[in-house]
Coordinates of C-alpha atoms and ligand atoms in Angstrom, one line a residue:
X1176 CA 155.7 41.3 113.2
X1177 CA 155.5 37.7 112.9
X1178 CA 153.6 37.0 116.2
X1179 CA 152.2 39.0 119.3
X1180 CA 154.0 38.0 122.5
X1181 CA 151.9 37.6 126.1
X1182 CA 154.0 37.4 128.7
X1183 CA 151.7 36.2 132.1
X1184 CA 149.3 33.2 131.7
X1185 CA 147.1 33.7 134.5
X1186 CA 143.8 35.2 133.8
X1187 CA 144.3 38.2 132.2
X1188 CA 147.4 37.0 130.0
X1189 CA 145.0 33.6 129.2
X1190 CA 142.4 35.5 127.6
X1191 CA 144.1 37.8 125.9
X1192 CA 146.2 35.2 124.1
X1193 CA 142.6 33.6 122.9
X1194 CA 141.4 36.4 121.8
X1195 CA 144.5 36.6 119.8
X1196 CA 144.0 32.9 118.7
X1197 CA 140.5 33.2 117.4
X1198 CA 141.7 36.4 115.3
X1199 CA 143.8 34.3 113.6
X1200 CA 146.9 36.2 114.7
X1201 CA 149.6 33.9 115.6
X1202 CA 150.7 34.3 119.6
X1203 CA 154.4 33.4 122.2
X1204 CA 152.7 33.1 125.2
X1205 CA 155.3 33.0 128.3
X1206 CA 154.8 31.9 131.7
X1207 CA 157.1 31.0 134.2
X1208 CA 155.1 28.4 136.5
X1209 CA 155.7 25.4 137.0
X1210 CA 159.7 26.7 137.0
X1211 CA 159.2 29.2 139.3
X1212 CA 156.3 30.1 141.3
X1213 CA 154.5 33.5 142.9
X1214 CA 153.8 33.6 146.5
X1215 CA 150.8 33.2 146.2
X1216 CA 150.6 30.8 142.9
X1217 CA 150.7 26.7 143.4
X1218 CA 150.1 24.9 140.3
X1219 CA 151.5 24.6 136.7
X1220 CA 148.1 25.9 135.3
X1221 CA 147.0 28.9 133.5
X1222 CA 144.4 31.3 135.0
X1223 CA 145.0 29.1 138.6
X1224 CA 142.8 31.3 141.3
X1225 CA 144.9 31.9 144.1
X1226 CA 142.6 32.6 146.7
X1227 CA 138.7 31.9 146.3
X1228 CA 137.1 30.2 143.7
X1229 CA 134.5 32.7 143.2
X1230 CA 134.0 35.2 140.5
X1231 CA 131.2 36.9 142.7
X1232 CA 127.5 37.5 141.7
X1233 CA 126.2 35.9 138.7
X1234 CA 122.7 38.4 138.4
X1235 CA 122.8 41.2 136.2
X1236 CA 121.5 43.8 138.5
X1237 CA 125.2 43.6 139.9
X1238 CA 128.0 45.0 138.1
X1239 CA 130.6 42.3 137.7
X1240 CA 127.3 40.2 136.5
X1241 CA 127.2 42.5 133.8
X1242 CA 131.1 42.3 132.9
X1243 CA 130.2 38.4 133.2
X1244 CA 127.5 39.0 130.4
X1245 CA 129.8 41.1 128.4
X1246 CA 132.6 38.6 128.5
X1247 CA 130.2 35.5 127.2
X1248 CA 129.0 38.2 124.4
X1249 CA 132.5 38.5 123.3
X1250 CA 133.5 35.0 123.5
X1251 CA 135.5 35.0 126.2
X1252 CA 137.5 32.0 127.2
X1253 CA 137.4 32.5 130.7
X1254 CA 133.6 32.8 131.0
X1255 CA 133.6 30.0 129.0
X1256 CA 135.8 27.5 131.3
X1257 CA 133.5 29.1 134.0
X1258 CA 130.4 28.8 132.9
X1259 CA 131.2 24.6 132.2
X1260 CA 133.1 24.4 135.7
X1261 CA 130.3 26.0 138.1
X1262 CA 129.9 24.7 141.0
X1263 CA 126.9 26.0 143.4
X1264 CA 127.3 28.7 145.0
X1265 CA 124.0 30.6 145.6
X1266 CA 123.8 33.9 143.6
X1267 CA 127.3 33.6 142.8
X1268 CA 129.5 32.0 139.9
X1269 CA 131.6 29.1 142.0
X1270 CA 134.2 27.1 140.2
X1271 CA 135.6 24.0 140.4
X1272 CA 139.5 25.4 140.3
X1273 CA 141.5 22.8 139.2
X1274 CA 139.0 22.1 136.3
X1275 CA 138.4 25.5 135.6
X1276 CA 142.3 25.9 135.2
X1277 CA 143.0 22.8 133.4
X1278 CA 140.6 23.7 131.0
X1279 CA 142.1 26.9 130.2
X1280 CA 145.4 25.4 130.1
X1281 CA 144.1 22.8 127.6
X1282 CA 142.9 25.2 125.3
X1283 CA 145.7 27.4 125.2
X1284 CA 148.4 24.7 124.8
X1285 CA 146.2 22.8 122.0
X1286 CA 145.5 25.9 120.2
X1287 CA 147.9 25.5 116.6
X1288 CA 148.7 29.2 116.8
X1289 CA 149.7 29.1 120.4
X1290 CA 153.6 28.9 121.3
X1291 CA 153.3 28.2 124.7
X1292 CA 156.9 29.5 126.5
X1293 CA 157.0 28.0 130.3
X1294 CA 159.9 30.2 131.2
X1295 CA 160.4 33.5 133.3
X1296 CA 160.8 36.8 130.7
X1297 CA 163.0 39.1 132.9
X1298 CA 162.8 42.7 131.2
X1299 CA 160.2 44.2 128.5
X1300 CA 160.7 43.6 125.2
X1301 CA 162.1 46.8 123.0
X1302 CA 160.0 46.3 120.5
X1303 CA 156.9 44.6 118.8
X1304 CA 153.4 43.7 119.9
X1305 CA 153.5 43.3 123.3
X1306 CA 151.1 42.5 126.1
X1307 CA 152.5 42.4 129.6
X1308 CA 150.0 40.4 131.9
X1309 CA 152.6 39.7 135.1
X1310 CA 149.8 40.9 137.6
X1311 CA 149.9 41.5 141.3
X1312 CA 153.1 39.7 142.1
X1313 CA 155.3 40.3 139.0
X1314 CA 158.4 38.4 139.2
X1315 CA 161.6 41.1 140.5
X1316 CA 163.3 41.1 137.2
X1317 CA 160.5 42.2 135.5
X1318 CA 158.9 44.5 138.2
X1319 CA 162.6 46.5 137.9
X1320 CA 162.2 46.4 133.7
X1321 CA 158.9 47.8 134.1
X1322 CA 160.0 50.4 136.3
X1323 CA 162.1 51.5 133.9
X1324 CA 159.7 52.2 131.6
X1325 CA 157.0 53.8 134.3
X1326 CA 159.7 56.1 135.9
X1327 CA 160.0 55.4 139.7
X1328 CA 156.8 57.6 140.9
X1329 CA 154.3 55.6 138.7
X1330 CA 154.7 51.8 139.6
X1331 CA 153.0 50.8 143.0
X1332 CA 153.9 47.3 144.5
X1333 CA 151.4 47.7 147.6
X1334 CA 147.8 48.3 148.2
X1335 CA 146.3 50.1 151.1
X1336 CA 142.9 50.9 150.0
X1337 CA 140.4 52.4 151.6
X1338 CA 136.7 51.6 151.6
X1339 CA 134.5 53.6 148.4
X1340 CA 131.1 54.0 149.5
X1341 CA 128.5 55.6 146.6
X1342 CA 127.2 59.2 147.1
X1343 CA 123.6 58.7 147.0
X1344 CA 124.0 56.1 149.8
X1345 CA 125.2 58.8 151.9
X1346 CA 122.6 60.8 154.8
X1347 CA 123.0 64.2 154.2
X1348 CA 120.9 65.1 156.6
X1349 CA 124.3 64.2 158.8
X1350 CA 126.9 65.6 156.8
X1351 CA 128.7 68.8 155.6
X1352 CA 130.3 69.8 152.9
X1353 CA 133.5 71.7 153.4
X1354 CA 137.3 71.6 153.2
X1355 CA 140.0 71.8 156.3
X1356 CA 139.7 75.7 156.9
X1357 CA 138.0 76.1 154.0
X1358 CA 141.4 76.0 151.5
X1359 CA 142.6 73.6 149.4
X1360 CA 141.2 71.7 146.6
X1361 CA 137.6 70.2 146.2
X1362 CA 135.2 69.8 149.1
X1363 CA 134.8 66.8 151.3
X1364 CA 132.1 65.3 152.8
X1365 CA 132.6 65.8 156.2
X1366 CA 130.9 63.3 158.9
X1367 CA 131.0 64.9 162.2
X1368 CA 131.2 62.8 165.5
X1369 CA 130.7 63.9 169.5
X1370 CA 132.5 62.0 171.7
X1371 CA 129.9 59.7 172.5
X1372 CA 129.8 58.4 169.1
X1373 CA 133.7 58.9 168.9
X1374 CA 134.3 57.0 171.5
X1375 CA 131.7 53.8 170.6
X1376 CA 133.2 53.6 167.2
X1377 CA 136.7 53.7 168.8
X1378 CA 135.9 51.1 170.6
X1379 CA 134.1 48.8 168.3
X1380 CA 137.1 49.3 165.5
X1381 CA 139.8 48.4 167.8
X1382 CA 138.3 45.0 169.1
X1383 CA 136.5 44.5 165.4
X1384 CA 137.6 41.0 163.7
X1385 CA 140.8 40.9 161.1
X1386 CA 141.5 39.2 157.9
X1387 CA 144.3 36.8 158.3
X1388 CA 146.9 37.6 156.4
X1389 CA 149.7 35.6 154.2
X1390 CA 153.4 35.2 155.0
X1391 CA 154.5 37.4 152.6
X1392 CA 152.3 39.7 153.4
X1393 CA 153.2 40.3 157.0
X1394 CA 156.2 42.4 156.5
X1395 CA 153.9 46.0 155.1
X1396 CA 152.9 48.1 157.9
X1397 CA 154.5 50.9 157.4
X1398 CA 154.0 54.3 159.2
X1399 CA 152.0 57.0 157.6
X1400 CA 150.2 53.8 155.8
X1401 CA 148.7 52.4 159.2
X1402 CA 145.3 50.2 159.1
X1403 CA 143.2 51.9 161.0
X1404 CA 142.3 49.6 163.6
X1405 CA 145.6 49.4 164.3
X1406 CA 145.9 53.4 164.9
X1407 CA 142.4 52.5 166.6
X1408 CA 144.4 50.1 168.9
X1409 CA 146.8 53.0 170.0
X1410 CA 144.7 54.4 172.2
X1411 CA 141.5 56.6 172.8
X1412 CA 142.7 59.7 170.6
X1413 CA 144.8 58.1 168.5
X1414 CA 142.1 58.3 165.3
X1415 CA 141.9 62.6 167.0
X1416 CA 145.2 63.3 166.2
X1417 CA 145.5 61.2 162.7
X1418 CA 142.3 60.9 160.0
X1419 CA 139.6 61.7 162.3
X1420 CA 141.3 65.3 163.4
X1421 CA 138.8 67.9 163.6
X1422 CA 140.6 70.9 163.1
X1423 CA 139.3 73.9 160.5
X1424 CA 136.2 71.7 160.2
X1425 CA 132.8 74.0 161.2
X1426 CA 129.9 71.9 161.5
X1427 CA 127.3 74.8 159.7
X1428 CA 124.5 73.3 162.0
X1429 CA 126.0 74.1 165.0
X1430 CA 128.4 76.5 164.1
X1431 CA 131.4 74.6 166.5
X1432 CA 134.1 72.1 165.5
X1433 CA 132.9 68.9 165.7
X1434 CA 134.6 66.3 168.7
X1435 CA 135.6 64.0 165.4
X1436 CA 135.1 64.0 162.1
X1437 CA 135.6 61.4 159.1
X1438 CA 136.4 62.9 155.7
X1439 CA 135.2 61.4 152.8
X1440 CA 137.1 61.8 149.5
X1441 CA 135.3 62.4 145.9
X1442 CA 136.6 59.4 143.9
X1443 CA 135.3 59.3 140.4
X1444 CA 134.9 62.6 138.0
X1445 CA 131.2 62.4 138.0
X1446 CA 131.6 62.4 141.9
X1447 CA 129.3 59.2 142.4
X1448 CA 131.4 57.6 144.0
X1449 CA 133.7 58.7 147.7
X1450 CA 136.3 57.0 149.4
X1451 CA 137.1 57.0 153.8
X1452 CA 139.9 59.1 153.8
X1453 CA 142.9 57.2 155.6
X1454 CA 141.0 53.8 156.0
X1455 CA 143.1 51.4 154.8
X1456 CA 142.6 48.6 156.7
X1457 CA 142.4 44.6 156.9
X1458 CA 139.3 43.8 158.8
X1459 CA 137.2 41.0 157.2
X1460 CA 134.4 43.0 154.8
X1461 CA 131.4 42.2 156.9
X1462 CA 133.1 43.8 160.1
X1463 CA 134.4 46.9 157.8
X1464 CA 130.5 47.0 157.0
X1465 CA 129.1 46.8 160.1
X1466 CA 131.9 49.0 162.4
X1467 CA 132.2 51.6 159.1
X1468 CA 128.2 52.2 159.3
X1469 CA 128.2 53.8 162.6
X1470 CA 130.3 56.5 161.2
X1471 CA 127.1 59.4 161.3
X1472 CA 125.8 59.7 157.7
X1473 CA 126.9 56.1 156.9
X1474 CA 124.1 53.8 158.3
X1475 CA 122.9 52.8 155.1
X1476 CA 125.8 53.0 153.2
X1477 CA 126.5 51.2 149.6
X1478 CA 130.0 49.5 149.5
X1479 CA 131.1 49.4 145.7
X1480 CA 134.6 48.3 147.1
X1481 CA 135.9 47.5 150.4
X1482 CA 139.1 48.4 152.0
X1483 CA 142.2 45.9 151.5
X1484 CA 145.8 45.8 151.8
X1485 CA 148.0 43.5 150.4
X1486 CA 151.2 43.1 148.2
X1487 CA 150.0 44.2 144.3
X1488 CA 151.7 45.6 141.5
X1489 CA 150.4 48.0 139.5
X1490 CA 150.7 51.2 137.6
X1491 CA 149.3 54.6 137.3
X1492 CA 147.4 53.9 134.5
X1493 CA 145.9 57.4 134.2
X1494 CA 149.4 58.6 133.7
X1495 CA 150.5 56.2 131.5
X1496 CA 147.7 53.8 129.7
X1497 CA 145.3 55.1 126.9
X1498 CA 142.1 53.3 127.0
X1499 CA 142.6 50.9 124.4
X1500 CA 145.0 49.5 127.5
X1501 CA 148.7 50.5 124.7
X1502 CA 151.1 52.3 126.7
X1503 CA 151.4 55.9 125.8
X1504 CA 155.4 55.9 126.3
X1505 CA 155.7 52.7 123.8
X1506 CA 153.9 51.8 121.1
X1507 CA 152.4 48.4 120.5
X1508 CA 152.8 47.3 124.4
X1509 CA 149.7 46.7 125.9
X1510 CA 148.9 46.5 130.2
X1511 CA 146.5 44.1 131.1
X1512 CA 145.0 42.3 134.7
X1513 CA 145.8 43.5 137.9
X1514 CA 148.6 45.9 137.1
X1515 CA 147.0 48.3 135.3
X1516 CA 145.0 48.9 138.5
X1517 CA 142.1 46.9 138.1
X1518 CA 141.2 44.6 141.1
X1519 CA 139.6 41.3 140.9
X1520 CA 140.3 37.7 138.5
X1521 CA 136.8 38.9 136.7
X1522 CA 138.2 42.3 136.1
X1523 CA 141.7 41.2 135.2
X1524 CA 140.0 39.3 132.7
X1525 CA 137.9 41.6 131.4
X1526 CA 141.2 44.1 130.6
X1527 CA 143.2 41.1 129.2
X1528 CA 140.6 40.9 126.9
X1529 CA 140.5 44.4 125.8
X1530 CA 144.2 44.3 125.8
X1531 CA 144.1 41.3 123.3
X1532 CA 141.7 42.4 121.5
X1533 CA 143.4 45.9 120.7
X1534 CA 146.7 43.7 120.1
X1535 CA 145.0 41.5 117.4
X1536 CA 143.6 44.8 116.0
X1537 CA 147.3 46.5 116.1
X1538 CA 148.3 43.3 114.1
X1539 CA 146.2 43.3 111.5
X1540 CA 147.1 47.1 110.5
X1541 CA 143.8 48.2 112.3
X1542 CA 143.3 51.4 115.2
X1543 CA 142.8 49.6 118.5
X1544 CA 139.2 50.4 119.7
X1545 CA 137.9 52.6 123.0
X1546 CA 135.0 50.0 124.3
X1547 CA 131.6 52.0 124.5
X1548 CA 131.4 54.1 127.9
X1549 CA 127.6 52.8 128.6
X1550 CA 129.6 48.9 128.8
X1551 CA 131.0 47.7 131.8
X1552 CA 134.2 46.7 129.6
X1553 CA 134.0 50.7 128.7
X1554 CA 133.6 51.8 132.4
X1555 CA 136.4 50.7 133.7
X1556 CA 138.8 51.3 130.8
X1557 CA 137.6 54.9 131.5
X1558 CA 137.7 54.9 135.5
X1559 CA 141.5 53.7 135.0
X1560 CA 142.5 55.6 132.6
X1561 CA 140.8 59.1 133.8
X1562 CA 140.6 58.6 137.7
X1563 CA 142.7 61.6 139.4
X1564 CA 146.6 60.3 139.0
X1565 CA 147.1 61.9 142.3
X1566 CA 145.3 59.6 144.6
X1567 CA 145.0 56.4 142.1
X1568 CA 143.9 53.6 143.5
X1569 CA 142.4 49.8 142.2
X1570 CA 139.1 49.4 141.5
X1571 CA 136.1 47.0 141.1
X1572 CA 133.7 47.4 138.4
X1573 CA 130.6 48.7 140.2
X1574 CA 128.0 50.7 138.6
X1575 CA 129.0 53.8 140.2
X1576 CA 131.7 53.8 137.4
X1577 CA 128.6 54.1 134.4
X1578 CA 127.1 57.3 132.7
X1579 CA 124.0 57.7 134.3
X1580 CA 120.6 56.8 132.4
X1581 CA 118.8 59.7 131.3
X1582 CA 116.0 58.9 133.3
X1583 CA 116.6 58.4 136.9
X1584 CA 115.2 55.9 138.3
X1585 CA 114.8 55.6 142.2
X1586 CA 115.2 52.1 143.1
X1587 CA 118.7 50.4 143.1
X1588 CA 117.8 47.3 141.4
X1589 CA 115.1 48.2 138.5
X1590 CA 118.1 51.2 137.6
X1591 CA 121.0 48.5 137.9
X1592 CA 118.9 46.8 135.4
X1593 CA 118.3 49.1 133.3
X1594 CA 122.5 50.1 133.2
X1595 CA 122.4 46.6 132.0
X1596 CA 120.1 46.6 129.2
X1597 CA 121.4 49.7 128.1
X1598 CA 125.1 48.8 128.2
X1599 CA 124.6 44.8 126.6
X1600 CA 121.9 46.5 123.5
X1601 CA 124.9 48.9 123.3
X1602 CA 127.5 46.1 123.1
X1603 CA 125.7 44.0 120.5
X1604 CA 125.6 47.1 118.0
X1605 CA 129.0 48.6 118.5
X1606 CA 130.4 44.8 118.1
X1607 CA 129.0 44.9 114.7
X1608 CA 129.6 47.8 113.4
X1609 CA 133.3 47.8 114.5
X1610 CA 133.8 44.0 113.3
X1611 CA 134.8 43.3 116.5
Ligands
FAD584 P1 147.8 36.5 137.7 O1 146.5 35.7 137.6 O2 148.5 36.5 138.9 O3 148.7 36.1 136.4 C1 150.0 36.6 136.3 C2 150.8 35.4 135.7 O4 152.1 35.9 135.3 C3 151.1 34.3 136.7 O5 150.7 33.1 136.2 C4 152.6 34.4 137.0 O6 153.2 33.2 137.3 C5 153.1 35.0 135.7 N1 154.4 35.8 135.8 C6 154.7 36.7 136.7 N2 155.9 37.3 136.4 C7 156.3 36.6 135.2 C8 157.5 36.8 134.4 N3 158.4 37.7 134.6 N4 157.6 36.0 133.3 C9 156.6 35.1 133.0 N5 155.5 34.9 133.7 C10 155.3 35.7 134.8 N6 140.7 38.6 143.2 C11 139.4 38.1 143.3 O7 138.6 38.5 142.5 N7 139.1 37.2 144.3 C12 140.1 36.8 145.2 O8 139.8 36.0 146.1 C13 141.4 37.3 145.1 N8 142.4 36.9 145.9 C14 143.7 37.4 145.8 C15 144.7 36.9 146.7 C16 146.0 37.4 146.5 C17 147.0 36.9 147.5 C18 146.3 38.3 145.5 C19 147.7 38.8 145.3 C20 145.3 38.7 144.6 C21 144.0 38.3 144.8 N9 143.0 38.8 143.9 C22 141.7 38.3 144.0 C23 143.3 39.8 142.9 C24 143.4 39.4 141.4 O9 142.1 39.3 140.9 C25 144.1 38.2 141.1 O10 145.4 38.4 141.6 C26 144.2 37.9 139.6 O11 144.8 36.6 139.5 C27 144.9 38.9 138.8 O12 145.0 38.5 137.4 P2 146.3 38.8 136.5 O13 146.1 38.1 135.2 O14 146.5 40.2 136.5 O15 147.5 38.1 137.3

């Protein structure tokens, strides 16, 4: 192999090509902007932010902090860029987006062992080292190429996700644990409603304030997928009939069928973490908050990841990525940002630079590398790769995702730290003894 080949120079495709680069392995990078552009893309630059120019909380007591911390540890490119384009923003990390971009784009094109490629790559390539970086709105040509390789069932092009809330957040002094006439797979957590509280949260989610929306992404409302304010909307028993249905639930308090009830889904293996089921939906995240916590159980619930819908592609990684981000159907082709089901630019990063590092590794004659559990990095490379393939869905890093410490510790922040410590001490020592 003479060189690895990215194809996708936003920010998952743009840091895995520099951590190719700075291993001294030779990279094609292709993008197709400024010759043809996404939906949602408007400039010629790599890693361009298409929506806010945050990459969310900067303290390490929060999750994507952590990946942050990681990244800068591993010499990321994108935390770099960052880090010199910040812009205040509170607790957050803000950027200036048209100099964080540029920058990104100057390093890559300057970079002696970068071919940059501004041109549209319509199907996969057969073979060599490959790492496909297309994201959420991969052009058609290479959507339909991927698909071939995927098979039909395991490549998504929409997102209707509902809201995952963490267990120990949960009152279950409200709560029941059962399944629809007691059959069927796994237990739920069942939150049972009378009609007074049925009808005040019926109420409050059907006049509760929506996200607008993009053109292109107007079209997706399809039955069976509704939001659920929308079902909300349709009238006062609506939510009875659809998500909310009752039926072959006992509440084993009072021994009767609850008026209402909201199921709640186990969404991780180590079942920290549960998602709403059948609330997709696309109110704004501080009315999902406040409408979703009068659900009985809920009041102090922990968002790790709120509900969204919108136009993404991605694939069911747990059927068809290893961790190391290579494809299990075809060697030496490695996933990376938003499509392998992932969510967020800090994330998508994070995977390109797994992906790129595993590449460089593959190039060099060397295994590619599982990143340590206890990391954030590790986390979700295992959450995407081992979430159930039946009900896969994106996901934010959150510390939900994390082996727990072996000592629990009560309060939220001083343990979040502590997940920190642990996971950055673990970083530092598996990065040298791996050579990574
Ligand atoms: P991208 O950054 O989109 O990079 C993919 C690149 O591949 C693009 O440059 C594209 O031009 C190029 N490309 C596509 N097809 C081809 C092809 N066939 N040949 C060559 N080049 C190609 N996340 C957040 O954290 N905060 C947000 O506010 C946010 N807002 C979003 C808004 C929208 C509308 C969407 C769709 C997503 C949003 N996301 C957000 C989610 C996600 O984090 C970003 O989409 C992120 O950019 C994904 O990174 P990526 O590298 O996977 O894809």
């Amino acid at each position: 192999v003479e060189a690895v080949t990215v194809i996708g120079a936003g920010l998952a495709g743009a840091e895995a090509a520099w951590q190719l680069a700075r291993r001294g392995v030779p990279v094609i990078l292709y993008e197709m902007r400024p010759h043809k552009f996404t939906p949602a893309h408007h400039t010629g630059f790599f890693a361009e932010l298409v929506c806010s120019n945050s990459l969310r909380a900067a303290a390490l007591e929060n999750a994507v902090g952590l990946l942050k911390e990681e990244m800068r540890l591993l010499d990321s490119l994108i935390m770099a860029c960052a880090d010199r384009h910040r812009v205040p923003a509170g607790g957050a990390l803000a950027v200036d987006r048209e100099g964080f971009a540029r920058a990104v784009t100057e390093v890559l094109e300057g970079h002696p062992l970068v071919e940059v490629r501004r041109e549209e790559v319509t199907a996969l390539p057969g073979e060599g080292i490959v790492v496909l970086a297309t994201g959420p709105l991969t052009s058609e040509a290479m959507s339909r190429s991927l698909r071939e390789l995927t098979g039909e069932d395991y490549l998504y092009f929409y997102d209707a996700v509902a809201p995952i809330v963490t267990r120990e957040s949960i009152n279950f002094d409200k709560v029941f644990l059962s399944s629809r006439y007691n059959k069927g797979e796994g237990e739920y957590i069942n939150c049972p409603m009378n009609k007074e509280e049925y009808e005040r949260f019926q109420e409050a989610l059907a006049t509760a304030e929506r996200a607008s929306r993009k053109e292109f992404e107007k079209e997706v409302n399809f039955e069976g997928c509704l939001p659920i304010e929308v079902l909300a909307r349709r009238g006062k028993d609506a939510m009875r009939y659809g998500p909310l249905k009752p039926v072959g639930l006992v509440d084993p308090r009072t021994g009767k069928q609850p008026y209402a009830v909201v199921q709640l889904r186990q969404d991780n293996a180590a079942g920290t973490l549960y998602n709403l089921v059948g609330f997709q939906t696309h109110l704004k995240w501080d009315e999902q908050k406040r409408v979703f916590r009068m659900i009985p159980g809920l009041e102090e619930a922990e968002f790790v990841r709120f509900g969204v819908m919108h136009r993404n592609t991605y694939v069911n990684a747990p059927v068809l990525l290893a961790p190391t981000f290579e494809c299990k159907k075809r060697a030496g082709l490695f996933l990376a940002g938003q499509m392998t089901g992932v969510e967020g630019y800090v994330e998508s990063a994070a995977s390109g630079l797994m992906a790129g590092v595993n590449a460089a590794r593959l190039y060099r004659g060397l295994r590619p590398v599982v990143f340590p559990r206890e990391t954030a990095h590790g986390s979700l490379a295992h959450y995407i790769t081992s979430a159930d393939p039946k009900h896969f869905q994106p996901m934010n890093v959150n510390f939900g995702l994390f082996p727990p410490l072996e000592e629990h510790i009560r309060d939220r922040r001083r343990r979040n730290l502590a997940l920190a410590g642990r996971a950055l001490k673990t970083l530092e020592r598996w990065k040298r003894e791996k050579g990574i």
